Each structure stands twice: as structure tokens, then as C-alpha cells.
PDB file of C-alpha atoms in Angstrom:
ATOM      1  CA  MET A 643      53.688 160.964  48.162  1.00 88.00           C
ATOM      2  CA  LEU A 644      52.144 162.192  45.015  1.00 91.00           C
ATOM      3  CA  ASP A 645      50.586 158.468  44.302  1.00 95.00           C
ATOM      4  CA  THR A 646      49.148 158.485  47.608  1.00 97.00           C
ATOM      5  CA  ILE A 647      47.367 162.172  47.493  1.00 97.00           C
ATOM      6  CA  LYS A 648      46.248 161.102  44.254  1.00 97.00           C
ATOM      7  CA  TYR A 649      44.773 157.734  45.734  1.00 97.00           C
ATOM      8  CA  CYS A 650      43.089 159.363  48.703  1.00 97.00           C
ATOM      9  CA  TYR A 651      41.819 162.385  46.605  1.00 97.00           C
ATOM     10  CA  GLU A 652      40.072 160.206  44.069  1.00 97.00           C
ATOM     11  CA  ASN A 653      38.598 157.629  46.657  1.00 97.00           C
ATOM     12  CA  LYS A 654      37.459 160.941  48.891  1.00 97.00           C
ATOM     13  CA  LEU A 655      39.322 159.298  51.889  1.00 97.00           C
ATOM     14  CA  VAL A 656      39.795 161.296  55.370  1.00 98.00           C
ATOM     15  CA  THR A 657      44.034 161.804  55.393  1.00 98.00           C
ATOM     16  CA  TYR A 658      46.026 162.484  57.853  1.00 97.00           C
ATOM     17  CA  PHE A 659      49.094 164.517  57.165  1.00 97.00           C
ATOM     18  CA  TYR A 660      52.625 165.048  59.153  1.00 95.00           C
ATOM     19  CA  PHE A 661      54.646 167.942  58.444  1.00 91.00           C
ATOM     20  CA  ASP A 662      57.907 169.074  60.606  1.00 85.00           C
ATOM     21  CA  SER A 663      55.412 170.831  63.200  1.00 81.00           C
ATOM     22  CA  GLN A 664      52.101 170.695  62.133  1.00 88.00           C
ATOM     23  CA  GLU A 665      49.440 167.540  61.755  1.00 94.00           C
ATOM     24  CA  LEU A 666      46.658 168.230  59.805  1.00 96.00           C
ATOM     25  CA  CYS A 667      43.321 166.025  58.984  1.00 97.00           C
ATOM     26  CA  GLY A 668      40.829 166.462  56.152  1.00 98.00           C
ATOM     27  CA  TYR A 669      39.709 165.825  52.837  1.00 98.00           C
ATOM     28  CA  ILE A 670      41.702 166.664  49.546  1.00 97.00           C
ATOM     29  CA  ALA A 671      40.137 169.208  47.853  1.00 97.00           C
ATOM     30  CA  TYR A 672      42.753 169.378  45.268  1.00 97.00           C
ATOM     31  CA  TYR A 673      46.194 168.865  44.369  1.00 95.00           C
ATOM     32  CA  ASN A 674      49.183 169.213  41.542  1.00 94.00           C
ATOM     33  CA  ASP A 675      52.930 168.366  41.510  1.00 92.00           C
ATOM     34  CA  ASP A 676      53.967 171.074  43.951  1.00 93.00           C
ATOM     35  CA  GLU A 677      50.776 171.735  46.328  1.00 94.00           C
ATOM     36  CA  VAL A 678      47.565 170.122  47.993  1.00 96.00           C
ATOM     37  CA  VAL A 679      44.717 171.467  49.195  1.00 97.00           C
ATOM     38  CA  ILE A 680      42.870 169.808  52.536  1.00 98.00           C
ATOM     39  CA  ASN A 681      39.486 170.324  53.600  1.00 98.00           C
ATOM     40  CA  HIS A 682      40.693 170.897  57.121  1.00 98.00           C
ATOM     41  CA  ILE A 683      38.397 169.228  59.713  1.00 98.00           C
ATOM     42  CA  SER A 684      38.782 169.839  63.427  1.00 97.00           C
ATOM     43  CA  PRO A 685      39.360 167.131  65.955  1.00 96.00           C
ATOM     44  CA  ASN A 686      35.963 167.372  66.918  1.00 96.00           C
ATOM     45  CA  GLY A 687      34.857 166.680  63.051  1.00 97.00           C
ATOM     46  CA  LEU A 688      34.103 170.480  62.615  1.00 98.00           C
ATOM     47  CA  TYR A 689      34.893 172.557  59.124  1.00 98.00           C
ATOM     48  CA  ASP A 690      38.012 174.168  59.755  1.00 98.00           C
ATOM     49  CA  GLY A 691      38.697 175.930  56.457  1.00 98.00           C
ATOM     50  CA  TYR A 692      40.896 175.155  53.795  1.00 98.00           C
ATOM     51  CA  ILE A 693      45.006 174.538  54.183  1.00 98.00           C
ATOM     52  CA  VAL A 694      47.574 174.901  51.365  1.00 96.00           C
ATOM     53  CA  ARG A 695      50.622 173.183  51.742  1.00 95.00           C
ATOM     54  CA  HIS A 696      53.718 172.090  49.849  1.00 94.00           C
ATOM     55  CA  ILE A 697      53.570 168.276  48.861  1.00 94.00           C
ATOM     56  CA  SER A 698      57.675 168.410  49.573  1.00 94.00           C
ATOM     57  CA  ASP A 699      56.921 169.587  53.111  1.00 93.00           C
ATOM     58  CA  ILE A 700      55.116 166.351  53.947  1.00 95.00           C
ATOM     59  CA  ALA A 701      56.774 163.779  56.074  1.00 95.00           C
ATOM     60  CA  VAL A 702      54.071 161.018  56.667  1.00 96.00           C
ATOM     61  CA  ILE A 703      50.458 160.501  55.017  1.00 97.00           C
ATOM     62  CA  ASP A 704      48.297 158.419  57.053  1.00 96.00           C
ATOM     63  CA  TYR A 705      44.713 157.096  55.495  1.00 96.00           C
ATOM     64  CA  ASP A 706      41.997 154.288  56.441  1.00 95.00           C
ATOM     65  CA  CYS A 707      43.026 154.598  60.142  1.00 96.00           C
ATOM     66  CA  LYS A 708      41.211 154.484  63.121  1.00 97.00           C
ATOM     67  CA  TYR A 709      41.350 157.980  63.537  1.00 97.00           C
ATOM     68  CA  CYS A 710      40.644 158.977  60.062  1.00 97.00           C
ATOM     69  CA  LYS A 711      37.491 156.978  60.265  1.00 97.00           C
ATOM     70  CA  GLN A 712      36.502 158.562  63.469  1.00 97.00           C
ATOM     71  CA  ILE A 713      36.914 162.236  62.134  1.00 97.00           C
ATOM     72  CA  GLU A 714      35.300 161.087  58.843  1.00 97.00           C
ATOM     73  CA  LYS A 715      32.166 159.674  61.188  1.00 97.00           C
ATOM     74  CA  LEU A 716      32.259 162.914  63.374  1.00 98.00           C
ATOM     75  CA  TYR A 717      32.248 165.295  60.200  1.00 98.00           C
ATOM     76  CA  LYS A 718      29.075 163.511  58.737  1.00 97.00           C
ATOM     77  CA  ILE A 719      27.237 163.179  62.022  1.00 97.00           C
ATOM     78  CA  ARG A 720      27.780 166.902  62.364  1.00 97.00           C
ATOM     79  CA  ASN A 721      26.652 167.658  58.877  1.00 98.00           C
ATOM     80  CA  GLN A 722      29.483 169.406  58.505  1.00 98.00           C
ATOM     81  CA  THR A 723      30.782 170.499  54.743  1.00 97.00           C
ATOM     82  CA  HIS A 724      33.206 172.468  52.876  1.00 97.00           C
ATOM     83  CA  LYS A 725      32.224 174.863  49.720  1.00 96.00           C
ATOM     84  CA  ALA A 726      33.646 173.299  46.689  1.00 94.00           C
ATOM     85  CA  ILE A 727      36.226 175.465  44.675  1.00 95.00           C
ATOM     86  CA  ASP A 728      37.155 175.449  41.220  1.00 92.00           C
ATOM     87  CA  PHE A 729      40.672 174.767  40.794  1.00 90.00           C
ATOM     88  CA  ASN A 730      42.791 176.116  37.947  1.00 77.00           C
ATOM     89  CA  ALA A 731      45.575 173.065  38.467  1.00 68.00           C
ATOM     90  CA  ASP A 732      48.359 175.292  37.923  1.00 77.00           C
ATOM     91  CA  GLU A 733      47.096 178.061  40.005  1.00 87.00           C
ATOM     92  CA  ILE A 734      46.441 176.567  43.272  1.00 93.00           C
ATOM     93  CA  ILE A 735      47.399 179.619  45.083  1.00 92.00           C
ATOM     94  CA  TYR A 736      45.463 182.156  43.194  1.00 93.00           C
ATOM     95  CA  THR A 737      42.395 180.009  43.338  1.00 94.00           C
ATOM     96  CA  MET A 738      42.491 180.011  47.119  1.00 96.00           C
ATOM     97  CA  LEU A 739      43.469 183.931  47.026  1.00 95.00           C
ATOM     98  CA  ASP A 740      40.248 184.531  44.979  1.00 94.00           C
ATOM     99  CA  PHE A 741      37.753 182.402  46.570  1.00 96.00           C
ATOM    100  CA  ALA A 742      39.271 184.062  50.135  1.00 96.00           C
ATOM    101  CA  LYS A 743      38.194 187.491  48.537  1.00 95.00           C
ATOM    102  CA  GLU A 744      34.748 186.471  47.026  1.00 94.00           C
ATOM    103  CA  ASN A 745      33.961 185.263  50.490  1.00 95.00           C
ATOM    104  CA  ASN A 746      35.551 188.015  52.669  1.00 93.00           C
ATOM    105  CA  TYR A 747      37.438 185.151  54.493  1.00 97.00           C
ATOM    106  CA  ILE A 748      40.641 186.321  56.598  1.00 97.00           C
ATOM    107  CA  ILE A 749      43.680 184.464  55.543  1.00 97.00           C
ATOM    108  CA  SER A 750      46.635 183.566  57.184  1.00 97.00           C
ATOM    109  CA  LEU A 751      50.440 183.021  55.505  1.00 96.00           C
ATOM    110  CA  ASP A 752      53.700 181.444  57.009  1.00 94.00           C
ATOM    111  CA  VAL A 753      56.259 183.037  55.732  1.00 93.00           C
ATOM    112  CA  LYS A 754      59.733 182.245  56.582  1.00 85.00           C
ATOM    113  CA  ASP A 755      58.786 181.413  60.288  1.00 82.00           C
ATOM    114  CA  MET A 756      56.274 184.626  60.270  1.00 91.00           C
ATOM    115  CA  ASP A 757      52.316 184.591  60.248  1.00 94.00           C
ATOM    116  CA  PHE A 758      50.552 187.271  58.781  1.00 96.00           C
ATOM    117  CA  SER A 759      46.806 187.316  58.676  1.00 97.00           C
ATOM    118  CA  GLY A 760      44.262 189.656  56.981  1.00 97.00           C
ATOM    119  CA  ILE A 761      42.070 190.271  54.073  1.00 97.00           C
ATOM    120  CA  VAL A 762      42.934 189.645  50.679  1.00 96.00           C
ATOM    121  CA  VAL A 763      43.413 193.168  49.091  1.00 95.00           C
ATOM    122  CA  ASP A 764      44.874 192.340  45.673  1.00 94.00           C
ATOM    123  CA  TYR A 765      47.702 190.138  44.364  1.00 93.00           C
ATOM    124  CA  LYS A 766      49.682 190.127  41.114  1.00 91.00           C
ATOM    125  CA  ASP A 767      53.256 189.344  39.549  1.00 89.00           C
ATOM    126  CA  ASN A 768      53.369 186.748  42.210  1.00 91.00           C
ATOM    127  CA  ILE A 769      52.961 189.532  44.926  1.00 95.00           C
ATOM    128  CA  ILE A 770      50.201 189.507  47.516  1.00 95.00           C
ATOM    129  CA  THR A 771      48.740 192.489  49.236  1.00 96.00           C
ATOM    130  CA  ILE A 772      46.791 192.331  52.399  1.00 96.00           C
ATOM    131  CA  ASN A 773      44.803 194.349  55.100  1.00 96.00           C
ATOM    132  CA  GLU A 774      46.232 192.821  58.045  1.00 96.00           C
ATOM    133  CA  VAL A 775      44.403 191.900  60.912  1.00 96.00           C
ATOM    134  CA  ASP A 776      46.310 191.668  64.408  1.00 96.00           C
ATOM    135  CA  LYS A 777      45.714 189.077  66.940  1.00 94.00           C
ATOM    136  CA  ASN A 778      42.902 191.312  68.683  1.00 94.00           C
ATOM    137  CA  GLY A 779      40.946 191.194  65.416  1.00 94.00           C
ATOM    138  CA  GLU A 780      42.174 194.971  64.957  1.00 95.00           C
ATOM    139  CA  LYS A 781      43.298 196.071  61.402  1.00 95.00           C
ATOM    140  CA  ASP A 782      46.915 196.920  61.795  1.00 94.00           C
ATOM    141  CA  GLY A 783      48.158 198.281  58.176  1.00 96.00           C
ATOM    142  CA  ILE A 784      49.224 196.709  54.922  1.00 97.00           C
ATOM    143  CA  ASN A 785      51.261 193.575  54.219  1.00 95.00           C
ATOM    144  CA  VAL A 786      52.893 193.407  51.001  1.00 96.00           C
ATOM    145  CA  ILE A 787      54.066 189.624  50.682  1.00 96.00           C
ATOM    146  CA  ASP A 788      56.403 187.674  48.270  1.00 95.00           C
ATOM    147  CA  LEU A 789      54.212 184.326  47.170  1.00 93.00           C
ATOM    148  CA  ASP A 790      57.452 182.488  46.649  1.00 91.00           C
ATOM    149  CA  SER A 791      58.025 182.923  50.306  1.00 93.00           C
ATOM    150  CA  VAL A 792      55.203 181.722  51.281  1.00 93.00           C
ATOM    151  CA  ASN A 793      55.359 177.937  53.230  1.00 92.00           C
ATOM    152  CA  SER A 794      51.662 177.624  53.712  1.00 94.00           C
ATOM    153  CA  LEU A 795      48.350 179.490  53.171  1.00 97.00           C
ATOM    154  CA  PHE A 796      45.449 179.095  55.550  1.00 97.00           C
ATOM    155  CA  VAL A 797      41.553 180.196  54.692  1.00 98.00           C
ATOM    156  CA  ASP A 798      38.729 180.555  57.108  1.00 97.00           C
ATOM    157  CA  THR A 799      40.057 178.159  59.967  1.00 97.00           C
ATOM    158  CA  GLU A 800      39.131 178.234  63.527  1.00 96.00           C
ATOM    159  CA  ASP A 801      41.817 180.857  63.993  1.00 96.00           C
ATOM    160  CA  GLU A 802      40.701 183.059  61.217  1.00 97.00           C
ATOM    161  CA  GLN A 803      37.061 182.381  62.074  1.00 97.00           C
ATOM    162  CA  LYS A 804      37.890 184.265  65.677  1.00 97.00           C
ATOM    163  CA  LEU A 805      39.597 187.008  63.850  1.00 97.00           C
ATOM    164  CA  ARG A 806      36.616 187.835  61.267  1.00 96.00           C
ATOM    165  CA  LEU A 807      34.330 187.901  64.476  1.00 96.00           C
ATOM    166  CA  LEU A 808      36.494 190.223  66.412  1.00 96.00           C
ATOM    167  CA  LEU A 809      37.080 192.145  63.100  1.00 95.00           C
ATOM    168  CA  ASN A 810      33.381 192.428  62.682  1.00 93.00           C
ATOM    169  CA  ASN A 811      32.134 193.159  66.629  1.00 90.00           C
TER     170      ASN A 811
END
């Protein structure tokens, strides 16, 4: 899988990923031996945040297919963009947490079949602390999460954007 990810990244190809319970499409923002960051694009070709997944969880990768070309075309027609992120190769998760914190984005973490959403407060020693935001966009306490238990990280996707709107209004 790593060779395919490298090829798609270097050639700036819209790539479609299949996981056990999720399908994602977008440009590869960055990767290392363990993780991939996807500049996620919605089925309508719209910006849909950033998603970090473990490469070992990828079942299938598609690229250069009609669907990927359609998504790319829609993304370009709609003049969509993702902010550039300066990655540290060994610290993808920490880079994304810094990015979320700097931009005041809500994140979601998939942790052992549980989902937690919130605003990054701090992280250190492989532990992240977030101000939890519930499904109604209301603050709901503090979560302290072991980063080793995180299966995926979502930053400013449509779901997090919705929570941000509810929280701020």
C-alpha cells in the first residue's frame, strides 16, 4: 500500500480509500510509514476537512478511476482548496492537533468504537485533552484520551463544521 500512496501523493491524484467501515476520497496531504493524511473531498466535490488514518487499516486504494476524476473535476470547478500544512514526518498526529488548535477547528477522534468530538486543549506524553462538544454543539466536559487508542482523527470535516456552527450560535 505504501508504494501506491507514494505514487498518488507524488502525482497529486485524487485517491479513493476503502476501510472496513468507511470510504474516503481526496488528495493525499502527507504520509509516513504508519499514517496517511487525506485532504477529504465530499461526493459533491466540496472541501470536507482532513482525515488521518492508519495505513494498516486500508483495504483497497483506487486512483485514476472515473469516480476520482469526477470528484477532482467538481473540486476544481467549485474552486475548493485545503490549507497547506507543514508536516513533521514522524509526528503526523501532533502536527494535525497543532493545526486544529491554531485554526480553532473542532476535531473528532475514533477511539475503540467510540467517537469523541471537541476542541484541542493540550497534548503531551501521548495524551490529548479536549473540551468535548456533544452532537448538539454544546460543551460537555473534558476528555483525556490516550493517543495510542485513536483509530482515526477528523479535523474540520462537515460533521465538525456543523458542531462549530452550533457551538458558536
